[in-house]
Coordinates of C-alpha atoms and ligand atoms in Angstrom, one line a residue:
M1 CA 37.5 -0.6 18.4
Q2 CA 33.9 -0.3 17.3
P3 CA 32.8 3.1 15.8
A4 CA 30.9 5.2 18.4
H5 CA 27.5 4.6 16.9
D6 CA 28.0 0.8 17.3
A7 CA 28.5 1.2 21.1
P8 CA 25.8 -0.4 23.2
A9 CA 22.9 1.8 24.0
H10 CA 22.5 2.6 27.8
E11 CA 19.0 4.0 28.1
A12 CA 16.7 1.1 28.2
P13 CA 13.5 1.8 26.3
A14 CA 10.1 1.3 28.0
H15 CA 8.9 -0.9 25.2
D16 CA 10.5 -3.1 22.8
V17 CA 8.0 -2.3 20.1
L18 CA 5.4 0.6 19.9
I19 CA 2.7 0.1 17.3
V20 CA 0.4 3.1 16.4
G21 CA -3.0 1.7 15.4
A22 CA -5.0 -1.0 16.5
G23 CA -6.7 -2.0 13.2
F24 CA -6.0 -5.1 11.2
G25 CA -2.5 -3.8 10.1
G26 CA -1.3 -3.1 13.7
M27 CA -2.8 -6.4 14.9
G28 CA -1.0 -8.3 12.2
A29 CA 2.3 -6.6 13.1
A30 CA 1.8 -7.4 16.7
I31 CA 1.1 -11.1 15.9
A32 CA 4.3 -11.2 13.8
F33 CA 6.3 -9.8 16.8
K34 CA 4.8 -12.1 19.3
R35 CA 5.6 -15.1 17.1
L36 CA 9.2 -13.9 17.3
G37 CA 9.0 -14.0 21.1
I38 CA 8.9 -10.4 21.4
D39 CA 6.2 -9.4 23.9
N40 CA 6.9 -6.0 25.3
I41 CA 4.6 -4.4 23.0
A42 CA 2.3 -1.3 23.3
I43 CA -0.4 -0.7 20.9
L44 CA -1.6 2.9 21.0
E45 CA -4.9 3.7 19.5
R46 CA -6.6 7.1 19.2
E47 CA -10.2 5.4 19.2
D48 CA -11.8 4.0 22.1
D49 CA -11.8 0.4 20.6
L50 CA -9.9 -1.7 18.3
G51 CA -10.8 -2.4 14.7
G52 CA -9.4 0.6 12.9
T53 CA -11.7 1.3 9.9
W54 CA -14.2 -1.2 11.0
H55 CA -14.6 0.5 14.2
V56 CA -14.8 4.0 12.9
N57 CA -17.0 3.4 10.0
H58 CA -20.6 2.2 11.1
Y59 CA -22.7 4.0 8.5
P60 CA -25.8 2.1 7.4
G61 CA -25.1 -0.1 4.5
L62 CA -21.5 -0.7 5.5
A63 CA -20.1 -4.1 4.1
V64 CA -16.9 -5.2 2.6
D65 CA -16.3 -4.9 -1.0
I66 CA -13.8 -7.9 -1.2
A67 CA -15.5 -11.3 -0.4
S68 CA -14.9 -12.2 3.1
V69 CA -13.1 -15.4 2.4
T70 CA -10.3 -13.3 1.1
Y71 CA -10.8 -10.3 3.3
S72 CA -9.5 -11.8 6.5
Y73 CA -6.2 -13.3 7.7
S74 CA -5.1 -16.3 5.9
F75 CA -4.1 -18.0 9.2
E76 CA -7.3 -17.1 10.9
P77 CA -10.2 -18.2 8.5
N78 CA -13.6 -17.2 9.8
P79 CA -16.2 -19.9 9.0
N80 CA -19.0 -17.7 10.4
W81 CA -19.3 -14.9 7.8
S82 CA -22.9 -14.6 7.2
R83 CA -22.7 -13.2 3.5
L84 CA -20.2 -13.5 0.7
F85 CA -19.5 -9.9 1.4
A86 CA -19.9 -9.6 5.2
P87 CA -21.7 -6.5 6.8
G88 CA -19.4 -4.1 8.6
P89 CA -20.3 -5.2 12.2
E90 CA -19.0 -8.8 11.5
L91 CA -15.6 -7.4 10.6
K92 CA -15.5 -5.6 13.9
R93 CA -16.4 -8.9 15.8
Y94 CA -13.8 -10.8 13.8
A95 CA -11.3 -8.0 14.9
H96 CA -12.1 -8.7 18.5
H97 CA -12.0 -12.4 17.9
V98 CA -8.4 -12.2 16.5
A99 CA -7.4 -9.8 19.3
D100 CA -8.6 -12.4 22.0
K101 CA -7.0 -15.4 20.3
Y102 CA -3.7 -13.8 19.8
D103 CA -3.7 -12.1 23.2
L104 CA -3.3 -8.5 21.9
K105 CA -5.8 -6.6 23.9
R106 CA -3.5 -6.5 26.9
H107 CA -1.1 -4.6 24.8
M108 CA -3.7 -1.9 23.7
E109 CA -4.2 1.5 25.1
F110 CA -7.2 3.4 23.7
Q111 CA -7.8 7.0 23.3
T112 CA -4.1 7.5 23.2
T113 CA -3.3 9.8 20.3
V114 CA 0.3 10.1 19.2
D115 CA 1.4 13.4 18.2
G116 CA 5.0 12.9 17.1
A117 CA 7.9 10.6 17.1
E118 CA 11.7 11.4 17.1
W119 CA 14.4 9.0 16.8
D120 CA 17.3 9.4 19.2
D121 CA 20.5 8.0 17.6
T122 CA 22.6 8.1 20.8
A123 CA 20.2 5.9 22.9
R124 CA 19.1 4.2 19.6
L125 CA 15.3 4.3 20.5
W126 CA 12.2 6.3 19.4
R127 CA 10.8 9.1 21.7
V128 CA 7.1 9.2 21.1
R129 CA 4.8 12.0 22.3
T130 CA 1.3 11.2 23.1
G131 CA -1.6 13.8 23.4
D132 CA -1.5 14.0 27.0
G133 CA 1.9 15.4 26.9
T134 CA 3.9 12.3 27.9
E135 CA 6.7 10.5 26.3
R136 CA 7.1 6.9 25.5
T137 CA 10.3 5.2 24.5
A138 CA 10.6 2.1 22.3
R139 CA 13.4 0.5 20.4
Y140 CA 11.2 -0.2 17.4
L141 CA 8.3 2.0 16.0
V142 CA 5.6 0.7 13.7
T143 CA 3.0 2.9 12.3
A144 CA -0.3 1.2 11.4
T145 CA -2.3 4.3 11.0
G146 CA -4.3 3.3 8.0
F147 CA -4.7 4.8 4.6
L148 CA -8.2 6.0 4.8
S149 CA -8.1 7.3 8.4
Q150 CA -8.2 11.2 8.2
P151 CA -11.6 12.1 7.3
H152 CA -11.8 14.8 4.5
V153 CA -14.2 17.7 5.4
P154 CA -14.3 20.2 2.4
D155 CA -14.4 23.7 3.5
F156 CA -17.6 24.5 1.4
P157 CA -18.6 28.2 1.6
G158 CA -21.0 28.9 4.1
I159 CA -21.0 25.5 5.8
K160 CA -20.5 27.3 9.1
N161 CA -24.0 28.9 8.5
F162 CA -25.8 25.6 7.9
Q163 CA -28.4 25.2 10.7
G164 CA -29.2 21.5 10.1
T165 CA -27.4 18.3 11.0
I166 CA -24.1 17.4 9.4
L167 CA -23.0 13.8 9.6
H168 CA -19.7 12.7 8.2
T169 CA -19.7 8.9 7.2
A170 CA -16.6 8.4 9.4
A171 CA -18.2 10.0 12.4
W172 CA -21.8 8.4 12.1
Q173 CA -24.5 9.0 14.5
D174 CA -26.0 5.5 15.2
G175 CA -29.6 5.2 14.8
F176 CA -30.0 8.6 13.1
D177 CA -33.5 8.4 11.8
F178 CA -33.9 9.8 8.1
T179 CA -37.8 9.3 8.1
G180 CA -39.3 12.4 6.8
K181 CA -36.0 14.2 6.4
K182 CA -34.8 16.4 3.5
V183 CA -31.3 15.1 3.0
A184 CA -28.3 16.0 0.8
V185 CA -25.3 13.6 0.3
I186 CA -22.1 15.1 -0.9
G187 CA -19.9 12.5 -2.6
T188 CA -20.4 9.4 -4.8
G189 CA -17.4 7.2 -3.6
A190 CA -17.6 3.6 -2.6
T191 CA -18.9 4.7 0.8
A192 CA -21.8 6.8 -0.9
V193 CA -22.7 3.9 -3.2
Q194 CA -23.4 1.9 -0.1
L195 CA -25.2 4.5 1.9
I196 CA -27.4 6.2 -0.7
P197 CA -29.7 3.4 -1.2
E198 CA -30.2 3.1 2.7
I199 CA -31.2 6.9 2.9
A200 CA -33.1 7.0 -0.4
E201 CA -35.5 4.4 1.3
R202 CA -36.2 6.5 4.4
A203 CA -35.8 10.1 3.5
D204 CA -38.5 12.4 2.4
A205 CA -36.3 13.9 -0.3
L206 CA -32.6 13.1 -1.1
T207 CA -30.4 15.1 -3.5
V208 CA -26.9 13.5 -4.3
F209 CA -24.3 16.1 -5.2
Q210 CA -22.0 14.2 -7.6
R211 CA -18.8 15.8 -8.8
T212 CA -17.3 12.7 -10.4
P213 CA -19.3 9.5 -11.3
I214 CA -18.1 6.2 -10.1
W215 CA -17.8 2.9 -12.1
V216 CA -20.2 0.4 -10.6
V217 CA -20.6 -3.3 -11.6
P218 CA -23.1 -5.8 -10.5
K219 CA -22.6 -7.3 -7.1
I220 CA -23.0 -11.0 -6.6
D221 CA -23.7 -11.4 -3.1
F222 CA -25.7 -14.0 -1.0
A223 CA -26.3 -15.4 2.4
I224 CA -23.8 -18.2 3.2
P225 CA -26.0 -21.2 4.0
S226 CA -25.4 -22.8 7.4
P227 CA -24.4 -26.1 5.8
V228 CA -21.6 -24.3 4.0
Q229 CA -20.5 -22.6 7.3
Q230 CA -20.3 -25.9 8.8
L231 CA -18.4 -27.4 6.2
F232 CA -16.0 -24.5 6.4
R233 CA -15.7 -25.2 10.2
R234 CA -15.2 -29.0 9.8
I235 CA -13.0 -29.0 6.8
P236 CA -11.0 -25.8 6.8
L237 CA -9.4 -26.8 3.5
T238 CA -12.9 -26.1 1.7
Q239 CA -12.7 -22.4 2.9
R240 CA -9.0 -22.3 1.9
A241 CA -10.1 -23.5 -1.7
A242 CA -13.0 -20.9 -1.8
R243 CA -10.3 -18.4 -0.8
L244 CA -7.9 -19.4 -3.4
V245 CA -10.6 -19.2 -6.2
N246 CA -11.7 -15.7 -5.1
T247 CA -8.2 -14.2 -4.6
S248 CA -7.3 -15.6 -7.9
L249 CA -10.1 -13.8 -9.6
L250 CA -9.2 -10.5 -7.8
E251 CA -5.6 -11.1 -8.8
M252 CA -6.4 -11.1 -12.4
L253 CA -8.4 -7.9 -12.3
M254 CA -5.4 -6.3 -10.4
V255 CA -2.6 -7.6 -12.5
F256 CA -4.3 -7.5 -15.9
G257 CA -6.8 -4.6 -15.4
V258 CA -4.7 -2.2 -13.5
L259 CA -1.1 -3.0 -13.6
H260 CA -0.8 -4.3 -17.2
F261 CA -3.4 -2.1 -18.6
K262 CA -1.0 -1.4 -21.6
Q263 CA -1.0 -5.0 -22.5
F264 CA -4.6 -6.0 -21.6
K265 CA -6.6 -2.9 -22.5
P266 CA -9.5 -5.1 -24.0
G267 CA -10.0 -6.7 -20.6
N268 CA -10.2 -3.3 -18.9
K269 CA -12.7 -2.1 -21.6
L270 CA -14.8 -5.2 -21.0
A271 CA -15.1 -4.2 -17.4
A272 CA -16.3 -0.8 -18.3
G273 CA -18.7 -2.3 -20.7
L274 CA -20.1 -4.4 -18.0
G275 CA -20.5 -1.3 -15.9
K276 CA -22.3 0.5 -18.7
A277 CA -24.7 -2.6 -19.3
H278 CA -25.4 -2.5 -15.4
L279 CA -26.3 1.1 -15.7
R280 CA -28.4 0.7 -18.7
S281 CA -30.5 -2.2 -17.4
Q282 CA -31.2 -0.3 -14.1
V283 CA -31.8 3.2 -15.3
P284 CA -34.0 3.9 -18.4
D285 CA -33.7 7.6 -18.5
P286 CA -30.7 8.3 -21.0
E287 CA -29.9 11.8 -19.5
L288 CA -29.7 10.3 -16.0
R289 CA -27.5 7.6 -17.6
R290 CA -25.3 10.1 -19.1
K291 CA -24.7 11.8 -15.7
L292 CA -24.0 8.7 -14.0
T293 CA -21.4 7.6 -16.6
P294 CA -17.6 8.0 -15.7
D295 CA -15.7 9.6 -18.6
Y296 CA -12.2 8.1 -17.3
D297 CA -10.9 4.6 -17.8
F298 CA -12.0 1.9 -15.3
G299 CA -9.5 1.3 -12.7
C300 CA -8.1 4.8 -12.5
K301 CA -10.0 5.1 -9.2
R302 CA -11.4 2.3 -7.1
P303 CA -14.5 1.0 -8.7
T304 CA -17.3 -0.7 -6.7
F305 CA -20.2 -3.1 -6.8
S306 CA -23.8 -2.5 -6.1
N307 CA -27.2 -3.6 -7.3
T308 CA -29.1 -0.9 -5.5
Y309 CA -27.1 2.3 -6.1
F310 CA -28.4 3.1 -9.6
P311 CA -32.0 2.2 -9.0
S312 CA -31.9 4.7 -6.1
F313 CA -31.7 7.5 -8.6
T314 CA -35.0 6.4 -10.4
R315 CA -36.9 6.8 -7.2
P316 CA -39.3 10.0 -7.2
N317 CA -37.7 11.3 -4.0
V318 CA -34.1 11.1 -5.2
T319 CA -32.4 14.0 -7.3
L320 CA -28.9 13.7 -8.8
E321 CA -27.3 17.3 -8.8
T322 CA -24.1 17.6 -11.0
S323 CA -23.6 21.3 -11.4
G324 CA -21.6 21.6 -8.3
I325 CA -22.0 23.4 -4.9
A326 CA -21.8 27.1 -4.9
R327 CA -22.4 27.4 -1.2
L328 CA -24.4 26.4 1.8
E329 CA -27.1 28.5 3.5
A330 CA -28.8 28.1 6.8
D331 CA -31.4 25.9 5.4
G332 CA -30.0 24.4 2.2
I333 CA -27.5 24.1 -0.7
L334 CA -27.2 26.6 -3.6
A335 CA -25.9 24.6 -6.5
G336 CA -23.5 25.7 -9.2
D337 CA -26.5 26.3 -11.6
G338 CA -28.2 28.6 -9.1
T339 CA -30.9 26.2 -7.9
K340 CA -31.5 25.9 -4.3
T341 CA -32.3 22.6 -2.5
E342 CA -33.8 23.0 1.0
I343 CA -32.3 20.5 3.3
D344 CA -32.3 19.6 7.1
T345 CA -29.5 17.1 7.1
L346 CA -26.2 17.1 5.2
V347 CA -24.4 13.9 4.8
L348 CA -20.5 14.2 3.9
A349 CA -19.5 11.1 2.1
T350 CA -16.5 13.1 1.0
G351 CA -13.9 10.5 1.9
F352 CA -10.5 10.8 3.4
N353 CA -7.3 13.0 2.8
L354 CA -4.3 10.7 2.1
W355 CA -1.6 12.6 0.8
D356 CA -1.8 16.0 2.7
V357 CA -2.5 15.0 6.2
N358 CA -1.8 11.3 6.2
F359 CA 1.7 9.8 5.0
P360 CA 2.5 10.0 7.8
A361 CA -0.5 10.6 10.1
F362 CA 1.9 12.6 12.6
E363 CA 5.3 14.1 12.6
I364 CA 8.1 11.6 12.5
I365 CA 11.7 12.8 12.6
G366 CA 14.4 10.3 11.8
R367 CA 18.1 10.4 11.9
E368 CA 19.8 13.7 11.2
G369 CA 16.5 15.4 11.7
R370 CA 15.0 14.0 8.5
D371 CA 11.1 14.8 8.7
L372 CA 9.3 12.0 6.9
G373 CA 6.4 14.1 5.9
K374 CA 8.7 16.7 4.2
F375 CA 11.0 14.1 2.8
W376 CA 8.0 12.7 0.9
R377 CA 6.3 15.9 0.0
E378 CA 9.3 17.9 -1.1
G379 CA 10.9 14.9 -2.9
R380 CA 9.1 11.9 -3.9
F381 CA 6.9 9.5 -2.1
Q382 CA 8.9 6.3 -1.5
A383 CA 9.4 3.4 0.8
Y384 CA 11.6 0.3 0.5
E385 CA 9.3 -2.7 0.0
G386 CA 6.6 -0.3 1.1
V387 CA 7.8 -0.4 4.9
A388 CA 11.2 1.2 5.4
V389 CA 12.8 4.6 4.7
P390 CA 16.4 5.5 4.8
K391 CA 17.4 7.8 7.8
F392 CA 14.6 6.2 9.9
P393 CA 16.2 3.5 11.7
N394 CA 14.1 0.7 13.6
F395 CA 11.0 2.1 11.9
I396 CA 8.4 0.1 10.0
S397 CA 5.9 2.1 8.2
L398 CA 2.9 -0.1 7.1
N399 CA 0.9 2.5 5.4
S400 CA 3.5 3.7 3.0
P401 CA 3.9 4.6 -0.6
Y402 CA 3.9 1.3 -2.7
S403 CA 2.8 -0.7 0.2
Y404 CA -0.7 -1.6 -0.9
S405 CA -0.6 -4.9 -2.7
G406 CA -3.4 -7.0 -4.2
L407 CA -6.9 -5.9 -3.8
S408 CA -7.5 -7.3 -0.5
Y409 CA -5.7 -5.2 2.4
F410 CA -5.0 -8.5 4.0
T411 CA -2.5 -9.3 1.4
T412 CA -0.7 -6.1 2.1
I413 CA -0.6 -7.0 5.9
E414 CA 0.6 -10.6 5.5
G415 CA 3.3 -9.5 3.2
Q416 CA 4.4 -7.0 5.8
M417 CA 4.4 -9.6 8.5
K418 CA 6.6 -11.6 6.4
H419 CA 9.0 -8.7 6.0
I420 CA 9.0 -8.1 9.8
T421 CA 9.7 -11.8 10.4
R422 CA 12.7 -11.9 8.2
L423 CA 14.2 -8.6 9.3
F424 CA 13.9 -9.2 12.9
G425 CA 15.1 -12.9 12.5
E426 CA 18.3 -11.4 11.1
L427 CA 18.7 -8.7 13.6
R428 CA 18.5 -11.3 16.2
R429 CA 21.1 -13.6 14.3
R430 CA 23.6 -10.9 14.2
G431 CA 23.0 -9.9 17.8
R432 CA 22.2 -6.2 16.7
D433 CA 19.4 -4.0 17.8
T434 CA 19.3 -1.4 15.1
F435 CA 18.5 -1.6 11.4
E436 CA 18.1 0.9 8.7
V437 CA 17.5 0.3 4.9
T438 CA 20.3 1.6 2.6
E439 CA 19.9 4.6 0.5
A440 CA 20.9 2.3 -2.6
A441 CA 18.3 -0.4 -1.9
N442 CA 15.6 2.3 -1.5
A443 CA 16.6 4.0 -4.7
D444 CA 16.5 0.7 -6.5
F445 CA 13.1 -0.1 -5.3
L446 CA 11.7 3.2 -6.1
D447 CA 13.1 3.0 -9.7
E448 CA 11.8 -0.4 -10.2
A449 CA 8.4 0.5 -9.0
T450 CA 8.3 3.7 -11.1
R451 CA 9.4 1.5 -14.1
R452 CA 6.8 -1.3 -13.4
L453 CA 4.0 1.1 -13.1
Q454 CA 4.5 2.6 -16.6
S455 CA 2.2 -0.3 -17.9
S456 CA -0.5 0.4 -15.4
V457 CA -3.9 2.1 -16.1
F458 CA -2.6 5.1 -14.2
Y459 CA -0.1 6.0 -16.9
N460 CA -1.6 4.5 -19.8
G461 CA -5.3 5.0 -19.4
D462 CA -7.3 8.3 -19.5
C463 CA -7.3 9.2 -15.9
T464 CA -7.3 12.9 -16.2
T465 CA -11.0 13.5 -14.9
S466 CA -11.0 10.8 -12.4
R467 CA -9.8 12.8 -9.3
S468 CA -8.5 9.5 -7.8
Y469 CA -6.9 9.2 -4.5
Y470 CA -4.4 6.7 -6.0
F471 CA -2.6 9.9 -7.4
N472 CA -0.6 12.0 -4.9
Q473 CA -0.2 15.9 -5.3
H474 CA 2.8 15.4 -7.6
G475 CA 0.5 13.5 -10.0
E476 CA 2.3 10.2 -9.2
A477 CA 0.3 7.0 -8.5
T478 CA 2.5 5.9 -5.5
L479 CA -0.2 3.8 -3.4
L480 CA -0.1 0.5 -5.2
R481 CA 2.9 -1.8 -5.2
P482 CA 3.3 -2.8 -9.0
A483 CA 3.4 -6.8 -8.5
S484 CA 1.2 -9.7 -8.2
T485 CA 0.4 -10.9 -4.8
L486 CA 2.6 -14.0 -5.3
R487 CA 5.6 -11.8 -6.3
T488 CA 5.1 -9.4 -3.3
L489 CA 4.8 -12.4 -0.7
R490 CA 7.9 -13.9 -2.3
E491 CA 9.9 -10.8 -2.1
M492 CA 8.8 -9.8 1.3
D493 CA 10.1 -13.2 2.4
S494 CA 13.5 -13.2 0.4
F495 CA 14.6 -9.5 0.2
P496 CA 18.4 -9.4 0.3
L497 CA 19.3 -8.8 3.9
S498 CA 22.2 -6.6 2.7
D499 CA 19.6 -4.0 1.8
Y500 CA 19.7 -3.2 5.5
A501 CA 22.5 -1.9 7.6
F502 CA 22.8 -3.3 11.1
R503 CA 24.3 -2.0 14.2
Ligands
NAP1 P1 -13.8 8.6 -1.8 O1 -13.7 7.5 -2.8 O2 -12.6 9.6 -1.7 O3 -14.9 9.5 -2.3 C1 -15.2 10.8 -1.8 C2 -16.4 11.3 -2.5 O4 -16.6 12.8 -2.0 C3 -16.0 11.5 -4.0 O5 -17.2 11.3 -4.8 C4 -15.6 13.0 -4.1 O6 -15.6 13.6 -5.4 C5 -16.5 13.6 -3.1 N1 -15.9 14.9 -2.9 C6 -14.8 15.1 -2.0 N2 -14.7 16.4 -1.7 C7 -15.5 17.0 -2.6 C8 -15.9 18.5 -2.8 N3 -15.1 19.5 -2.4 N4 -17.0 18.7 -3.6 C9 -17.7 17.8 -4.0 N5 -17.5 16.4 -3.9 C10 -16.3 16.1 -3.2 O7 -14.2 8.2 -0.4 P2 -15.2 7.0 0.2 O8 -16.4 7.0 -0.7 O9 -15.3 7.2 1.5 O10 -14.2 5.8 -0.2 C11 -12.9 5.7 0.1 C12 -12.4 4.3 0.0 O11 -12.7 3.5 1.1 C13 -13.0 3.5 -1.3 O12 -12.2 3.7 -2.3 C14 -12.8 2.1 -0.7 O13 -11.4 1.7 -0.9 C15 -13.0 2.2 0.7 N6 -14.2 1.8 1.1 C16 -14.5 0.4 1.2 C17 -15.6 -0.1 1.4 C18 -15.8 -1.5 1.8 O14 -14.9 -2.2 1.6 N7 -16.8 -1.9 2.0 C19 -16.7 0.8 1.6 C20 -16.6 2.1 1.4 C21 -15.2 2.6 1.2 P3 -14.6 13.4 -6.6 O15 -14.4 12.0 -6.8 O16 -14.8 14.4 -7.5 O17 -13.3 13.9 -5.8

């Protein structure tokens, strides 16, 4: 006789697979399932369109910071990128193209927020609560809610009294005209680096409030001439070759500069030297240069590229403020040193909250009442192969600790698609409907990731002042998978099937 928990489940779920998030991650997962012949898929998305990051972010200056030949699905190259680093709207068009070509749109339901999900171990399905109070059931749950998807709005003293316009970069007012405006930008992350030059050109006055400087290296960018686009279209192998070259360069940066910092420190120092030389060539004032120079190692937090960021600070209408923010008033900001800057527009380029309100993006309760958010916060952040967690049967979490692999997010997605394909192929081969990663496999993966990360810049470099979102609230750098892209892809395709229990 089979044990009770192996008995066939009687309640038929509404969906085979429920995916939360219609960005590139969720779409990649859906493509993997459809290739397996699984078509009863619902993709729930809280926004009013697909594209994830590339739908939500539409601030001026938005562009990819990984060359577009690499920042795309390898199986769906796009010969139409207009530039080496495509502007944001092209990414959104690409997302629509993929959704059309792979017939994903009919699975998508927009403005549908998921509030929570609970595993029902008797019926062996997920019960998913949406914002309108309804319940959905699905045999398998996939969260594709992104890493940088919960905007961070710091609670600055007095912000409620501010009478002017407040814009967060992730909730942009299209067409907002900065002409004649007195503007403050808070934040100097990768988003601000793209946005500040755009505002500096138009605003009457711009004050940038910087807490931590960012490493910026030159951006080699150009329009892709139409003969090259035609070549990519006619002979796809040429675009594959371009992708291979670019991906290999990025890979070297990641593997040697970030993951093997301990062994290849001089390479990392060279990158910092390049950033300093770039700054020197663009900013003549030594005091301004000093303020814009990071005092943490290159790679502790995501560096960026720009040729227009540093020169913005040499314009007469732009001021860099580094003494902090004491409070906001109705018509301005009082800086830490007591100076008041009058403004009518406040731009929050303050990024996203990963570790408190994401991971996971909503309440997820697994077997025996295990709460995923509590499990990660009260214990350690962990996920087998960056996708599975013990006591969470039939659950694939795409934005997990140790899931981010390579520098392009598409590397992560395609590795996860391989994992889904192998896992669900085995499920079918065994004639089972339920999987769960074992505690032992998860513990081994965590130990190995922890061990391998010991060589990284996060633990060998000087990251103390970096305030990097790569580190969680326990001080552990648990975002990146410490492996080369090739290794990750190989492991996702060949993990021991005995790492899962099937029923
Ligand atoms: P971010 O890197 O987290 O930067 C947020 C900025 O806001 C930081 O400078 C931060 O200062 C500042 N800030 C936050 N809270 C503050 C406070 N209370 N007081 C003062 N300053 C505060 O966010 P992001 O710039 O939006 O970029 C996030 C990520 O998105 C990037 O790392 C990148 O991966 C991605 N991104 C990609 C692209 C692209 O591909 N094209 C473009 C933009 C962004 P501290 O550093 O001191 O905390």
